[in-house]
Amino acid sequence: GSPVSADGVVAFLTDAGQAVPTAGGQPGGSLGYANGSRGPGIANAYLGVGLDEYGNFSSPTQGRLGGPSRIPETVAVRGAAASGWQYITGAKNTSGHPASLPFHFDQPGATTRPAGAPTVQIVLTAAGILSVAIDVHDGNGFAYDIPPTNIVGLNGQPAVPATVRVGFVSSTGGFTSRHQIGGLT
């Protein structure tokens, strides 16, 4: 990858009662999930949890709707296609403001999969309670980067579909990076 890594990875859900998406979303800060200045995001999307290296998944620029600003090295969540892939929430500091995490997802220049890469746990209940916790393997276990939050109704987010499909997408823009997922359960 580039000396500056970009852009990130999204774990996403689509409504399984609708057609299977046939194309990804927009590149760069949309992380292959959301809409952007070049076109729409993933069709029939319900939720996208972005592990955002560069920070533009939180930004309302380039046609994306909502968001605080560019926040690098964070977790950011965008909503359903039906609501325009709106920004829903993201990691916050102790004052409740959007913030970068105290570690980096990216490791520019790495040529092999790093030992001890972060373990991410994403939970969404049928009632719409979302939580995201990450273990950076520092001996402290999982820490909530997004504590349990009811996302239904936030920025037009609809109720959780009866059934969902799970997918992953990543993208780069002006910089390049390798995005890897392992140990999926």
Short mmCIF file of C-alpha atoms in Angstrom, two decimals:
data_model
loop_
_atom_site.label_atom_id
_atom_site.label_comp_id
_atom_site.label_asym_id
_atom_site.label_seq_id
_atom_site.Cartn_x
_atom_site.Cartn_y
_atom_site.Cartn_z
CA GLY A 1 0.00 0.00 0.00
CA SER A 2 0.81 3.69 0.02
CA PRO A 3 2.73 5.36 2.85
CA VAL A 4 -0.69 6.75 3.85
CA SER A 5 -3.26 3.95 3.98
CA ALA A 6 -6.75 4.44 2.67
CA ASP A 7 -9.58 4.02 2.73
CA GLY A 8 -11.12 1.18 4.74
CA VAL A 9 -13.40 -1.86 5.05
CA VAL A 10 -17.16 -2.12 5.60
CA ALA A 11 -19.10 -5.04 7.06
CA PHE A 12 -22.61 -4.59 5.71
CA LEU A 13 -26.10 -6.04 5.77
CA THR A 14 -28.64 -6.02 2.96
CA ASP A 15 -32.34 -6.81 3.09
CA ALA A 16 -32.57 -10.50 2.11
CA GLY A 17 -36.21 -9.94 1.09
CA GLN A 18 -34.95 -7.78 -1.79
CA ALA A 19 -32.75 -8.52 -4.80
CA VAL A 20 -29.11 -9.41 -4.22
CA PRO A 21 -26.91 -6.37 -4.92
CA THR A 22 -25.01 -6.70 -8.18
CA ALA A 23 -22.55 -3.84 -7.69
CA GLY A 24 -20.63 -2.17 -4.92
CA GLY A 25 -21.04 1.40 -3.82
CA GLN A 26 -18.69 4.24 -4.58
CA PRO A 27 -14.89 4.16 -4.14
CA GLY A 28 -12.77 6.29 -1.84
CA GLY A 29 -14.44 7.62 1.29
CA SER A 30 -17.68 5.79 0.55
CA LEU A 31 -15.67 2.60 1.21
CA GLY A 32 -17.53 0.75 -1.54
CA TYR A 33 -20.76 0.90 0.51
CA ALA A 34 -22.29 4.37 0.43
CA ASN A 35 -23.30 6.77 -2.28
CA GLY A 36 -20.95 9.45 -3.54
CA SER A 37 -20.51 12.08 -6.19
CA ARG A 38 -20.17 9.36 -8.86
CA GLY A 39 -23.35 7.43 -8.06
CA PRO A 40 -25.32 5.29 -5.64
CA GLY A 41 -24.24 2.98 -2.86
CA ILE A 42 -25.03 -0.73 -2.48
CA ALA A 43 -28.60 -1.50 -3.51
CA ASN A 44 -30.98 -2.77 -0.81
CA ALA A 45 -28.37 -2.00 1.84
CA TYR A 46 -29.53 -1.92 5.44
CA LEU A 47 -26.40 -1.09 7.45
CA GLY A 48 -22.70 -0.49 6.88
CA VAL A 49 -20.15 -0.55 9.71
CA GLY A 50 -16.98 1.09 8.41
CA LEU A 51 -13.50 0.47 9.77
CA ASP A 52 -12.30 3.77 8.38
CA GLU A 53 -8.57 4.29 8.01
CA TYR A 54 -8.55 7.62 6.16
CA GLY A 55 -11.68 9.09 7.74
CA ASN A 56 -14.01 10.07 4.91
CA PHE A 57 -16.77 7.53 5.72
CA SER A 58 -17.74 10.00 8.48
CA SER A 59 -17.59 12.97 6.12
CA PRO A 60 -20.64 14.51 4.42
CA THR A 61 -18.55 15.39 1.34
CA GLN A 62 -18.74 13.99 -2.19
CA GLY A 63 -22.48 13.35 -2.15
CA ARG A 64 -22.63 11.34 1.08
CA LEU A 65 -25.41 12.39 3.45
CA GLY A 66 -24.72 13.44 7.02
CA GLY A 67 -21.67 12.96 9.15
CA PRO A 68 -19.57 15.11 11.43
CA SER A 69 -16.40 15.52 9.33
CA ARG A 70 -13.33 13.54 8.28
CA ILE A 71 -12.38 11.34 11.28
CA PRO A 72 -9.41 9.02 10.56
CA GLU A 73 -8.88 5.64 12.25
CA THR A 74 -12.43 5.27 13.52
CA VAL A 75 -15.56 3.17 13.35
CA ALA A 76 -18.37 4.91 11.49
CA VAL A 77 -21.85 3.59 10.68
CA ARG A 78 -23.99 4.48 7.67
CA GLY A 79 -27.57 3.41 7.23
CA ALA A 80 -29.94 1.97 4.68
CA ALA A 81 -30.13 2.70 0.97
CA ALA A 82 -33.77 3.65 1.62
CA SER A 83 -32.56 6.56 3.77
CA GLY A 84 -29.76 7.59 1.40
CA TRP A 85 -26.95 5.74 3.22
CA GLN A 86 -27.14 8.43 5.94
CA TYR A 87 -24.48 8.69 8.64
CA ILE A 88 -25.93 7.13 11.81
CA THR A 89 -23.21 7.07 14.46
CA GLY A 90 -19.55 6.47 15.09
CA ALA A 91 -16.89 6.10 17.75
CA LYS A 92 -16.88 8.93 20.27
CA ASN A 93 -14.50 10.29 22.88
CA THR A 94 -15.37 10.63 26.58
CA SER A 95 -17.04 13.99 25.85
CA GLY A 96 -19.38 12.34 23.36
CA HIS A 97 -17.78 13.87 20.26
CA PRO A 98 -16.80 11.85 17.16
CA ALA A 99 -13.21 10.70 17.56
CA SER A 100 -10.36 8.61 16.24
CA LEU A 101 -9.60 5.36 18.04
CA PRO A 102 -6.41 5.08 20.13
CA PHE A 103 -4.87 2.65 17.62
CA HIS A 104 -4.49 2.28 13.85
CA PHE A 105 -6.33 -0.21 11.65
CA ASP A 106 -3.73 0.26 8.95
CA GLN A 107 -0.10 -0.74 8.88
CA PRO A 108 1.40 0.99 5.84
CA GLY A 109 4.26 -0.87 4.27
CA ALA A 110 3.39 -4.26 5.81
CA THR A 111 3.98 -7.09 3.35
CA THR A 112 2.42 -9.88 5.41
CA ARG A 113 -0.68 -10.17 7.56
CA PRO A 114 0.22 -8.61 10.90
CA ALA A 115 0.19 -10.81 13.97
CA GLY A 116 -2.42 -9.68 16.47
CA ALA A 117 -4.56 -7.67 14.06
CA PRO A 118 -7.62 -6.22 15.82
CA THR A 119 -10.61 -8.49 16.37
CA VAL A 120 -13.91 -6.75 15.67
CA GLN A 121 -17.25 -7.84 17.10
CA ILE A 122 -20.40 -6.35 15.52
CA VAL A 123 -23.77 -7.18 17.07
CA LEU A 124 -27.15 -6.07 15.72
CA THR A 125 -30.27 -7.36 17.45
CA ALA A 126 -33.62 -7.89 15.72
CA ALA A 127 -34.90 -4.86 17.67
CA GLY A 128 -32.18 -2.64 16.12
CA ILE A 129 -29.66 -2.41 18.97
CA LEU A 130 -26.18 -2.09 17.44
CA SER A 131 -22.86 -2.43 19.24
CA VAL A 132 -19.30 -2.57 17.95
CA ALA A 133 -16.43 -3.74 20.14
CA ILE A 134 -12.78 -4.17 19.23
CA ASP A 135 -10.02 -6.18 20.90
CA VAL A 136 -6.55 -4.91 20.00
CA HIS A 137 -4.97 -7.80 21.93
CA ASP A 138 -3.37 -5.59 24.57
CA GLY A 139 -4.60 -7.76 27.46
CA ASN A 140 -7.66 -5.59 28.14
CA GLY A 141 -10.13 -7.57 25.99
CA PHE A 142 -12.96 -6.05 23.99
CA ALA A 143 -13.78 -2.36 24.41
CA TYR A 144 -17.02 -0.86 23.10
CA ASP A 145 -16.25 1.65 20.40
CA ILE A 146 -19.96 1.97 19.76
CA PRO A 147 -21.88 1.03 22.91
CA PRO A 148 -25.31 -0.62 22.50
CA THR A 149 -27.37 1.96 20.58
CA ASN A 150 -30.86 1.74 19.11
CA ILE A 151 -30.31 2.74 15.46
CA VAL A 152 -33.93 2.40 14.31
CA GLY A 153 -35.23 5.86 13.46
CA LEU A 154 -31.81 7.56 13.54
CA ASN A 155 -31.57 9.71 10.41
CA GLY A 156 -34.44 7.78 8.82
CA GLN A 157 -33.05 4.31 9.54
CA PRO A 158 -35.86 1.74 9.06
CA ALA A 159 -36.58 -1.28 11.26
CA VAL A 160 -34.30 -4.29 10.89
CA PRO A 161 -35.46 -6.52 7.99
CA ALA A 162 -36.82 -9.99 8.85
CA THR A 163 -33.78 -11.56 7.16
CA VAL A 164 -30.45 -10.09 6.06
CA ARG A 165 -27.45 -10.97 3.96
CA VAL A 166 -23.94 -10.23 5.27
CA GLY A 167 -21.22 -8.86 3.03
CA PHE A 168 -17.86 -7.10 3.08
CA VAL A 169 -16.51 -4.44 0.79
CA SER A 170 -13.46 -2.21 0.83
CA SER A 171 -12.11 0.56 -1.31
CA THR A 172 -9.29 2.94 -1.91
CA GLY A 173 -9.17 6.33 -3.58
CA GLY A 174 -6.03 8.35 -4.21
CA PHE A 175 -3.98 6.11 -1.91
CA THR A 176 -3.77 2.33 -1.99
CA SER A 177 -3.93 -0.32 0.70
CA ARG A 178 -4.50 -4.01 1.24
CA HIS A 179 -7.65 -4.79 3.21
CA GLN A 180 -7.82 -8.25 4.71
CA ILE A 181 -10.34 -10.17 6.78
CA GLY A 182 -9.55 -13.40 8.56
CA GLY A 183 -11.11 -15.70 11.14
CA LEU A 184 -14.67 -14.77 10.21
CA THR A 185 -17.37 -16.20 12.47
#
